[in-house]
Coordinates of C-alpha atoms in Angstrom, one line a residue:
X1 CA 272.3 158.5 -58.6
X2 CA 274.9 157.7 -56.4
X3 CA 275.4 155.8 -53.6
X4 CA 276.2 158.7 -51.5
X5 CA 273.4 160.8 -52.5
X6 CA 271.1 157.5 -51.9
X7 CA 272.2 157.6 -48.4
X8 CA 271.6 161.1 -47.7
X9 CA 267.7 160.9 -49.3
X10 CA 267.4 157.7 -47.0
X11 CA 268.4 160.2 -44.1
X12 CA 266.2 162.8 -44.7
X13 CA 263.5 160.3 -45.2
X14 CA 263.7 159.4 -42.1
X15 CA 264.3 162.6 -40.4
X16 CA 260.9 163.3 -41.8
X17 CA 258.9 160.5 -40.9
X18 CA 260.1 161.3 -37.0
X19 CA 259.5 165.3 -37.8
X20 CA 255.6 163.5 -38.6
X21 CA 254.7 160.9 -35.7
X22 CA 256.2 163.6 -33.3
X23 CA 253.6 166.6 -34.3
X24 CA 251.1 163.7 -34.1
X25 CA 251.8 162.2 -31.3
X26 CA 253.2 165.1 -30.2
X27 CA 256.8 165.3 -27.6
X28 CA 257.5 162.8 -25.2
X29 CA 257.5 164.0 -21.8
X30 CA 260.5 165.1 -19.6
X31 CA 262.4 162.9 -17.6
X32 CA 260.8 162.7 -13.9
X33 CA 257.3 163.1 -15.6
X34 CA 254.4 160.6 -15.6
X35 CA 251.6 161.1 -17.9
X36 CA 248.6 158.9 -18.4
X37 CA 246.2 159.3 -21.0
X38 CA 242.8 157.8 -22.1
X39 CA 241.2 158.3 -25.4
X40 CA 238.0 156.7 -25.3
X41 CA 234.9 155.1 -22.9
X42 CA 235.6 152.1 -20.9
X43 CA 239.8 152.2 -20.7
X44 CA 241.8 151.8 -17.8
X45 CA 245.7 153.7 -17.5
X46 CA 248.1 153.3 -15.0
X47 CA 251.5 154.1 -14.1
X48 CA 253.6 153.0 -10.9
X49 CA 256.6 155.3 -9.7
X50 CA 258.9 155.3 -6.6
X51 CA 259.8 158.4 -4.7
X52 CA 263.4 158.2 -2.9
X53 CA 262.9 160.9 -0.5
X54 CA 259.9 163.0 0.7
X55 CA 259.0 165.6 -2.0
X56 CA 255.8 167.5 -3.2
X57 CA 254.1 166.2 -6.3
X58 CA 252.8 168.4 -8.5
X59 CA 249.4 167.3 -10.1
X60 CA 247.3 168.2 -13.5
X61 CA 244.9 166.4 -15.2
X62 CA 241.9 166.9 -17.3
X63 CA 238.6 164.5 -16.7
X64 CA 235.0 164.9 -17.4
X65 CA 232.0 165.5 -15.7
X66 CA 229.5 162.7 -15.4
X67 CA 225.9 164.5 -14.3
X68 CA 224.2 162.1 -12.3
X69 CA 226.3 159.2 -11.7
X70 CA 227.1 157.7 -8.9
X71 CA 229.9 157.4 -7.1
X72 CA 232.3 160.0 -7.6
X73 CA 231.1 163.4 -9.5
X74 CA 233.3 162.7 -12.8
X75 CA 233.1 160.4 -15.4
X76 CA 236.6 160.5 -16.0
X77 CA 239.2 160.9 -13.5
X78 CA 242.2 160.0 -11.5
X79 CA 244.1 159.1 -8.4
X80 CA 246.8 157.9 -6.9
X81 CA 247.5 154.3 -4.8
X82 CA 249.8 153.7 -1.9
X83 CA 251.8 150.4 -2.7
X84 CA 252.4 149.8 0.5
X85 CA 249.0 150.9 2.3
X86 CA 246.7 150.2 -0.9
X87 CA 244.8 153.6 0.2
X88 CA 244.8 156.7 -2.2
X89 CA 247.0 159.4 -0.7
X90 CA 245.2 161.9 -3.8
X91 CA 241.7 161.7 -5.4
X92 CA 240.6 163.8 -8.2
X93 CA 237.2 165.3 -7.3
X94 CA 234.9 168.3 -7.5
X95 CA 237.2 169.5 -4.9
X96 CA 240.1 169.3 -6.7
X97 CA 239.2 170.8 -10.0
X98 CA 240.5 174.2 -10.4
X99 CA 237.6 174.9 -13.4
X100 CA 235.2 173.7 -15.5
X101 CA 235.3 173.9 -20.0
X102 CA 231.9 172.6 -20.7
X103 CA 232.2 168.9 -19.7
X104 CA 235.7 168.9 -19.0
X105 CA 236.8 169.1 -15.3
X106 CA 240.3 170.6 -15.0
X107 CA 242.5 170.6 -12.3
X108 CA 245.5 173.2 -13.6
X109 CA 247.9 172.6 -10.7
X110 CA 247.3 170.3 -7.4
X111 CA 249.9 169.1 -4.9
X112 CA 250.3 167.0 -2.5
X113 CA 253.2 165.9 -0.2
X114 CA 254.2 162.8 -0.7
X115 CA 256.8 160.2 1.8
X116 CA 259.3 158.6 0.3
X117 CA 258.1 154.9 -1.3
X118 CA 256.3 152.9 -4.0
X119 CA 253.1 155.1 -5.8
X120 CA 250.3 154.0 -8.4
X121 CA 249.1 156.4 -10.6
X122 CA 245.2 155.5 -12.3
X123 CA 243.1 157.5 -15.0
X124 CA 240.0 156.0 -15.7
X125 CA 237.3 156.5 -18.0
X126 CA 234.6 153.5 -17.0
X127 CA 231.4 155.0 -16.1
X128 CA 228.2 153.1 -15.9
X129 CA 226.1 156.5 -17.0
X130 CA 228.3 156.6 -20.3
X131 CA 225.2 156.3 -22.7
X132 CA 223.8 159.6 -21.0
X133 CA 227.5 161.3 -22.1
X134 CA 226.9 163.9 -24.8
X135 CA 228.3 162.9 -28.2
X136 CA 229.1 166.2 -29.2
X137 CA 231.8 166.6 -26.2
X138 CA 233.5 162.8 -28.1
X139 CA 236.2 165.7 -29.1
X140 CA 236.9 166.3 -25.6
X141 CA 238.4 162.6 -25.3
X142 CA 241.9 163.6 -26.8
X143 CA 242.3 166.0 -23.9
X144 CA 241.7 163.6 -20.8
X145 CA 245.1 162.7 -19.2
X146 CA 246.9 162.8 -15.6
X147 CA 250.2 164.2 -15.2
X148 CA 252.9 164.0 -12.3
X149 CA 255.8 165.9 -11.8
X150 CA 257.9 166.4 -8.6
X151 CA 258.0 170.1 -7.3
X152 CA 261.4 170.1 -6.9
X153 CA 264.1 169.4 -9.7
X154 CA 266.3 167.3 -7.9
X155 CA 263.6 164.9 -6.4
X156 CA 262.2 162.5 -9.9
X157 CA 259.3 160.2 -10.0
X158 CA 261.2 157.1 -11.1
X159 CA 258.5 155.2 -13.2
X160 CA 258.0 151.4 -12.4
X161 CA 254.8 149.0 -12.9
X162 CA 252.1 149.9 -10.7
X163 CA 251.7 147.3 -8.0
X164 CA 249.5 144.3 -8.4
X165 CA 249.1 143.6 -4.8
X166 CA 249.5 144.5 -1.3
X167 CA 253.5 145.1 -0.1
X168 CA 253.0 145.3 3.3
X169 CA 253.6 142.0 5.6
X170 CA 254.6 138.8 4.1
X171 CA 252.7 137.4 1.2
X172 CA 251.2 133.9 1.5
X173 CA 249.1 133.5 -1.4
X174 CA 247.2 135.8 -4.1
X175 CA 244.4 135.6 -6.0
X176 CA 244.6 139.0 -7.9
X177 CA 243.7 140.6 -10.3
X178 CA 240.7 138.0 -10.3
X179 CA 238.8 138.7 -14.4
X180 CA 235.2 138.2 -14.9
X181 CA 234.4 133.7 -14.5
X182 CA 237.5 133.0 -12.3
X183 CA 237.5 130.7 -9.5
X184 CA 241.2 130.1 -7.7
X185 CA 241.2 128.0 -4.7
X186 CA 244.0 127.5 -2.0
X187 CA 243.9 124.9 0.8
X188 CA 246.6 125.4 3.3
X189 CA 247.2 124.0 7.0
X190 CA 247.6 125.7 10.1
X191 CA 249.9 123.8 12.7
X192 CA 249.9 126.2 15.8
X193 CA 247.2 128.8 16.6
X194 CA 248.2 132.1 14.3
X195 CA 247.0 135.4 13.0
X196 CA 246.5 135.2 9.1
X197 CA 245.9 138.5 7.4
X198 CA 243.7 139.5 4.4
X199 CA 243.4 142.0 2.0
X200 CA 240.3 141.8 -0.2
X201 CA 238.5 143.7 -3.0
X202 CA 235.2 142.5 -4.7
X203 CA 231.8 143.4 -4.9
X204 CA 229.1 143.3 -2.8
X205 CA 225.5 145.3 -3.7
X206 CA 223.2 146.5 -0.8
X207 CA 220.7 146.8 -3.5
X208 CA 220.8 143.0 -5.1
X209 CA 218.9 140.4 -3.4
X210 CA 222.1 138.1 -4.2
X211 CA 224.6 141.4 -2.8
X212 CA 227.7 139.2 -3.2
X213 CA 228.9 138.8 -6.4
X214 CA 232.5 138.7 -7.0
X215 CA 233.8 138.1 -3.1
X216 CA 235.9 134.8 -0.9
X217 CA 235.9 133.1 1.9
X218 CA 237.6 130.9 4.2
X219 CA 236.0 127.4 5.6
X220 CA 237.2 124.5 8.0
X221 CA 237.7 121.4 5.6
X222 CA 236.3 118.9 8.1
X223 CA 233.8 120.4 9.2
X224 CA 232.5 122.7 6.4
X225 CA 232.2 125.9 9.3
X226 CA 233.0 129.0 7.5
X227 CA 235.6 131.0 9.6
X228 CA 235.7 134.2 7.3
X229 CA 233.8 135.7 4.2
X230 CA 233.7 139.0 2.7
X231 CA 230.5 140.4 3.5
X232 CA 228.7 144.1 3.1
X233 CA 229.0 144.3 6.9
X234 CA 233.0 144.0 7.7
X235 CA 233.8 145.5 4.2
X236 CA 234.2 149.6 3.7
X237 CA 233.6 150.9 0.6
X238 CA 236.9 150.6 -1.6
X239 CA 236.0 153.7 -3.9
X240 CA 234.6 154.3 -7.3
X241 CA 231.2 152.4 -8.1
X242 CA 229.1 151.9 -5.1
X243 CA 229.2 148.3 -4.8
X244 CA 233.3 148.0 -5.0
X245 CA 234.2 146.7 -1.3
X246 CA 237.1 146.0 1.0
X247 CA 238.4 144.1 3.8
X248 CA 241.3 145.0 5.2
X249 CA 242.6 143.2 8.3
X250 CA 243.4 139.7 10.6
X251 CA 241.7 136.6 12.1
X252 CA 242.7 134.0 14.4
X253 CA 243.2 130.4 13.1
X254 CA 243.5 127.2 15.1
X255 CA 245.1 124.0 14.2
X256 CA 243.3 122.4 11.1
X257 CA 243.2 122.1 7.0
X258 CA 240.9 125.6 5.7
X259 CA 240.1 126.1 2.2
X260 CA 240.6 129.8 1.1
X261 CA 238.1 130.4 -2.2
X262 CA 237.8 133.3 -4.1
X263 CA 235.3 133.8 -7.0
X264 CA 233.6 135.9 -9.9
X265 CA 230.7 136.2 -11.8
X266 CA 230.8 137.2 -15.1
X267 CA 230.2 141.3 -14.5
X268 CA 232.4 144.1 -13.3
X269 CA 235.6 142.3 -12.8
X270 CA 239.5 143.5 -13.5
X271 CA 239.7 145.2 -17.0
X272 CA 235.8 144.3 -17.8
X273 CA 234.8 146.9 -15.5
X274 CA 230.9 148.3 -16.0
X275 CA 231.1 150.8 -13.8
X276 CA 234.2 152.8 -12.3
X277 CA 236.6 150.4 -10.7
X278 CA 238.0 150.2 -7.1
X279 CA 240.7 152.8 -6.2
X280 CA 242.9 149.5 -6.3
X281 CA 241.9 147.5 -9.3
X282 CA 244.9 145.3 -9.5
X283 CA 243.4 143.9 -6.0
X284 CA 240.3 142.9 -7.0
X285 CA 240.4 139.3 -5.7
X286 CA 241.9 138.1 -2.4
X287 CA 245.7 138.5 -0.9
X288 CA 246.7 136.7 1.9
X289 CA 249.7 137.4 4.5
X290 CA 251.3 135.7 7.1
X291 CA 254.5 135.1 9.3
X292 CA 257.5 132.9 7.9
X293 CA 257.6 130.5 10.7
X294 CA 256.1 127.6 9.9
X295 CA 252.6 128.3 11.5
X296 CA 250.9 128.4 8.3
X297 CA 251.9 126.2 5.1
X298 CA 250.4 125.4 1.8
X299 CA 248.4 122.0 2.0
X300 CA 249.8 119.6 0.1
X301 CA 249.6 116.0 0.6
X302 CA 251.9 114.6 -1.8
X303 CA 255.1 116.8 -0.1
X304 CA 254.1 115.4 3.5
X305 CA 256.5 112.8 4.4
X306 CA 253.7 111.8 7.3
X307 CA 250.6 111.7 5.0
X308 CA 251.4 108.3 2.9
X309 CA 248.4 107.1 1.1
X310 CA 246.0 104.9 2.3
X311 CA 244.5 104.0 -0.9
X312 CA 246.1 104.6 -4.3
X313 CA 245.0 104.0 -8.3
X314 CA 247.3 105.6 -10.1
X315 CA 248.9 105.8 -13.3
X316 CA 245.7 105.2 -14.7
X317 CA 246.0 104.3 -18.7
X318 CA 242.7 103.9 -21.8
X319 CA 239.7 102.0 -21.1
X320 CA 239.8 100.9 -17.7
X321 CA 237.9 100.4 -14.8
X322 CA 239.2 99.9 -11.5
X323 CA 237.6 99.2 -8.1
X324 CA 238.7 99.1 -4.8
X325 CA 236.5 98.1 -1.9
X326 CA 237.3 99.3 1.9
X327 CA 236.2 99.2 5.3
X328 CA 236.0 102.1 8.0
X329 CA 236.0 100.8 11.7
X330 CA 235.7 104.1 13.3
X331 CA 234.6 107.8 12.6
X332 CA 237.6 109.0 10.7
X333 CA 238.8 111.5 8.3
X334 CA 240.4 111.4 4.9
X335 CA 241.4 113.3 1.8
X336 CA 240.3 112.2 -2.0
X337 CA 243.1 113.6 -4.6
X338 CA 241.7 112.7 -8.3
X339 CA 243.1 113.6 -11.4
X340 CA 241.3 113.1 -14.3
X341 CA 239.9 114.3 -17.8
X342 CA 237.0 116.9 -17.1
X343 CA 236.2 119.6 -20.0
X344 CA 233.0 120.7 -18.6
X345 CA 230.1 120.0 -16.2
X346 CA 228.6 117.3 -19.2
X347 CA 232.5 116.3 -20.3
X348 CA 233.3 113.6 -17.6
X349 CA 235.5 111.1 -19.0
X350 CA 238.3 110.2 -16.7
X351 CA 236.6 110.4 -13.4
X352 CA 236.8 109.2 -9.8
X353 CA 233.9 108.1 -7.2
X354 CA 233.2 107.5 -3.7
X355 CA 230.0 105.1 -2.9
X356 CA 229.0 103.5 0.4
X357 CA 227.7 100.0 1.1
X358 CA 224.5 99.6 3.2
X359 CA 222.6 96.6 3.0
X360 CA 223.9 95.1 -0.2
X361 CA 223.1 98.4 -2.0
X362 CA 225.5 100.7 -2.8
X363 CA 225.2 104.5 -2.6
X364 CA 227.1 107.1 -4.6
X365 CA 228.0 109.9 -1.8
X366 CA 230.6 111.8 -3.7
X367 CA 231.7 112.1 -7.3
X368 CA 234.5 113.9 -9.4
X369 CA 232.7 117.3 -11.2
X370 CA 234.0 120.0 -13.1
X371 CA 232.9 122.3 -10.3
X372 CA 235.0 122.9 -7.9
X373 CA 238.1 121.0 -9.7
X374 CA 241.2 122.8 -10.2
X375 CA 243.7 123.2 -13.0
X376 CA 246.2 120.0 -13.3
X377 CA 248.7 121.9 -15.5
X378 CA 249.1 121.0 -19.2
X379 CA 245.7 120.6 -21.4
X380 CA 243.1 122.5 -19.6
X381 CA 240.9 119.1 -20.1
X382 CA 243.5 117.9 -16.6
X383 CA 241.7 118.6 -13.8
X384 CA 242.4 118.2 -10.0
X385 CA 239.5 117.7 -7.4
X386 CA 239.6 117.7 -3.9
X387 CA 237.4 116.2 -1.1
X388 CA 237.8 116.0 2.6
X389 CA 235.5 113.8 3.6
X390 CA 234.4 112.4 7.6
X391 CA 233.3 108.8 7.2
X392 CA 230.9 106.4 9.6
X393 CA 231.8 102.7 10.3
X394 CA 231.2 100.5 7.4
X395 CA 232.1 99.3 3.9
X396 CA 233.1 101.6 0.7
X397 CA 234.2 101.5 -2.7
X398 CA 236.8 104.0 -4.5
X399 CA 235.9 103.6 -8.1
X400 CA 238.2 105.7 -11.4
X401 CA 237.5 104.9 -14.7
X402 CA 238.4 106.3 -18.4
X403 CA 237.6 106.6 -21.6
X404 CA 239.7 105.3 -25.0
X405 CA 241.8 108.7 -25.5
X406 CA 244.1 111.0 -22.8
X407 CA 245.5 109.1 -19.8
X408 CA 248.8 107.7 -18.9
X409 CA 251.5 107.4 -21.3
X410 CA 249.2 108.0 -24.1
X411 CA 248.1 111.6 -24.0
X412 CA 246.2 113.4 -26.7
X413 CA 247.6 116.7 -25.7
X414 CA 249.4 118.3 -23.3
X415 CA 250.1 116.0 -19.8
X416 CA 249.6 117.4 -16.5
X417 CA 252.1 118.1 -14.2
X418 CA 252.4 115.2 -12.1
X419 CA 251.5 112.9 -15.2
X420 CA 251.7 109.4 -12.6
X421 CA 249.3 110.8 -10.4
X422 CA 246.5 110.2 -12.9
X423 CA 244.3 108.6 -10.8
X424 CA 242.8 108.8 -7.3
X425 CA 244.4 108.6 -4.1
X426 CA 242.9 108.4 -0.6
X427 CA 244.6 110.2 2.2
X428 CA 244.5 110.3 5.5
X429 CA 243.7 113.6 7.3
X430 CA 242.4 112.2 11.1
X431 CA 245.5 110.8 13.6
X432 CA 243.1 107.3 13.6
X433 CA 242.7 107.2 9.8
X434 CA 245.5 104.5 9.2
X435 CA 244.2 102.1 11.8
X436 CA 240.7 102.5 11.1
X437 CA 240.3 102.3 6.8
X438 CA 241.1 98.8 5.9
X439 CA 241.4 97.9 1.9
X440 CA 239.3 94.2 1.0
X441 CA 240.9 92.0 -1.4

């Protein structure tokens, strides 16, 4: 056979394979058209887009009906997200369905009037009342989509990722989207009174006798006084399941060092979801906002040219043990920054430790723990801990020691970021900290 002839069977070879995946698959859609689909319990599909100019959006979509759940009337179904408000500007629900084929809920043409901005389009098939779904409607799952389509021809939906968090104001910090067992932490300091904005999702139960589960807060380092926590009472209900919750707004904050925390259990969290998620599942977690002038800045005592150490072990290499001994002449406050090798509650091998002298007898009052340390960068085993601490008059001891494997200049996997900061360093935080901690010989 010839060459020729070889390249023209090669052709029509794959002329036909295409001709195949597109009656499976079947076409693409037009240009300007956004279409979602879910095929099975338990799957999450979205879609951002951007609209240039005011226009009419054109809506179908084909759910199911889920008898007795709560929340919403339909086991599977859509909506779609303002980026920039993070509220949904169109819901699929009993309203909207234009008719009902067994236990599929059709809507055959919606619309809605859309301004010009940033959209996120969600389908969702996560229902907690799945196992009560009839098995002989599983055929039904090829038909479930959500499709978008301007109303007029000369206005498209230009398709972009849908928006992970809040675009509105400006963006201090984020903890979203926050997965089943994650803990992120942010301390940051506020030098003139200010108004600091939050967005948060999470989950809080009326019906648990723990009701928060997934949720933040904000404390005052020093003195431990919570200023702000996501709670069943300032939260509205941030659609879907019952217990999906959101805070949306501002609070004062004075002069000081807070701690922002935001936490999950191991249930219902971004794309583990056991019940339908929140109308704005990429901020499930906590975003922060706040002005650009200075008033607020991310606490960081190693940048501040005014925060040099008071004490310092650093550099910290196998087998050893150091110990230094200080006194305290007044009631001041300071900062304890350890870095060390942690890989679980039980795994403490390069650790740090505070204890206090009375009498002759000294007593341990803090300690470096897995819980709450942060990520060091590198080897997850490099962890960072944190402790603002207000100490009485007397004598203490700063105590690190490690093991025979991972430190400085000899790691056993990957370093952490600031590798010479492998250690424990004491900070000031109060104006009389300097004058008032003394190191012994």
């Amino acid at each position: 056979m010839s060459s020729g002839k070889k390249l023209a069977l090669l052709v029509l070879l794959v002329l036909f394979v295409i001709s195949v995946i597109r009656l499976l698959v079947g076409p693409p859609p037009p240009r300007g058209v956004i279409e979602l689909r879910v095929d099975r319990y338990g799957e999450l599909s979205s879609s951002g887009f951007e609209l240039t100019s005011e226009a009419q959006v054109v809506i179908r979509a084909v759910g199911s009906i889920g008898s007795g759940s709560e929340g919403p009337d339909l086991a599977v179904y859509g909506w779609i997200l303002s980026d920039s408000t993070r509220i949904p500007v169109w819901v699929m629900d009993v309203g909207s369905v234009s008719r009902v084929d067994g236990q599929l809920a059709i809507v055959d043409s919606d619309t809605v009037l859309l301004d010009a901005g940033r959209y996120s389009a969600y389908l969702t098939s996560y229902w907690g009342g799945w196992h009560n779904f009839r098995r002989s409607n599983a055929r039904d799952r090829n038909r479930w989509n959500l499709t978008l389509q301007s109303a007029d021809q000369e206005v498209e939906l230009w398709t972009r990722d849908a928006s992970p968090i809040q675009e509105t104001g400006e963006i201090f910090w984020s903890a979203t989207p926050l997965e089943n067992d994650e803990h992120r932490e942010l301390f940051f300091e506020v030098h003139q009174r200010a108004e600091l904005g939050i967005y948060a999702v999470g989950q809080a139960n009326a019906d648990d006798p723990s009701p928060l589960t997934d949720y933040s807060w904000i404390e005052d380092v020093l003195s431990g006084r919570p200023v702000w926590h996501l709670s069943l009472d300032n939260t509205q209900w941030a659609g879907g399941a019952r217990a999906n919750r959101m805070y949306v707004g501002s609070i004062a904050v004075d002069p000081g060092i807070y701690r922002m925390v935001a936490r999950t259990d191991g249930r219902h969290a971004y794309k583990e979801w056991e019940d339908y998620p929140p109308y704005d599942p990429f901020g499930w977690g906590t975003t922060l906002t706040a002005s650009k002038n200075g008033s607020i800045t991310h606490f960081d005592p190693w940048m501040d040219a005014d925060r040099n150490p008071i004490i310092s072990i650093m550099r910290v290499g196998d087998n050893e043990s150091h110990h230094r001994r200080f006194t305290v002449s007044a009631q001041t406050s300071v900062l304890i920054w350890a870095m060390g090798e942690i890989t679980s509650e039980d795994g403490l091998w390069d650790t740090a430790r505070l204890l206090q002298t009375t009498g002759g007898q000294d007593t341990e009052i803090w300690t470096m723990t897995y819980q709450p340390s942060l990520p060091g960068g590198g080897s997850s085993k490099n962890r960072i801990a944190l402790k603002f601490l207000q100490l009485e008059p007397g004598e203490y001891q700063l105590i690190y020691e490690s093991d025979g494997s991972h430190s400085y200049e000899d790691w056993n996997d990957d370093p952490p970021h600031h590798p010479e900061r492998w250690g424990v360093t004491l900070f000031p935080v109060s104006e009389n900290a300097v004058d008032a901690v003394t190191g012994l010989p």
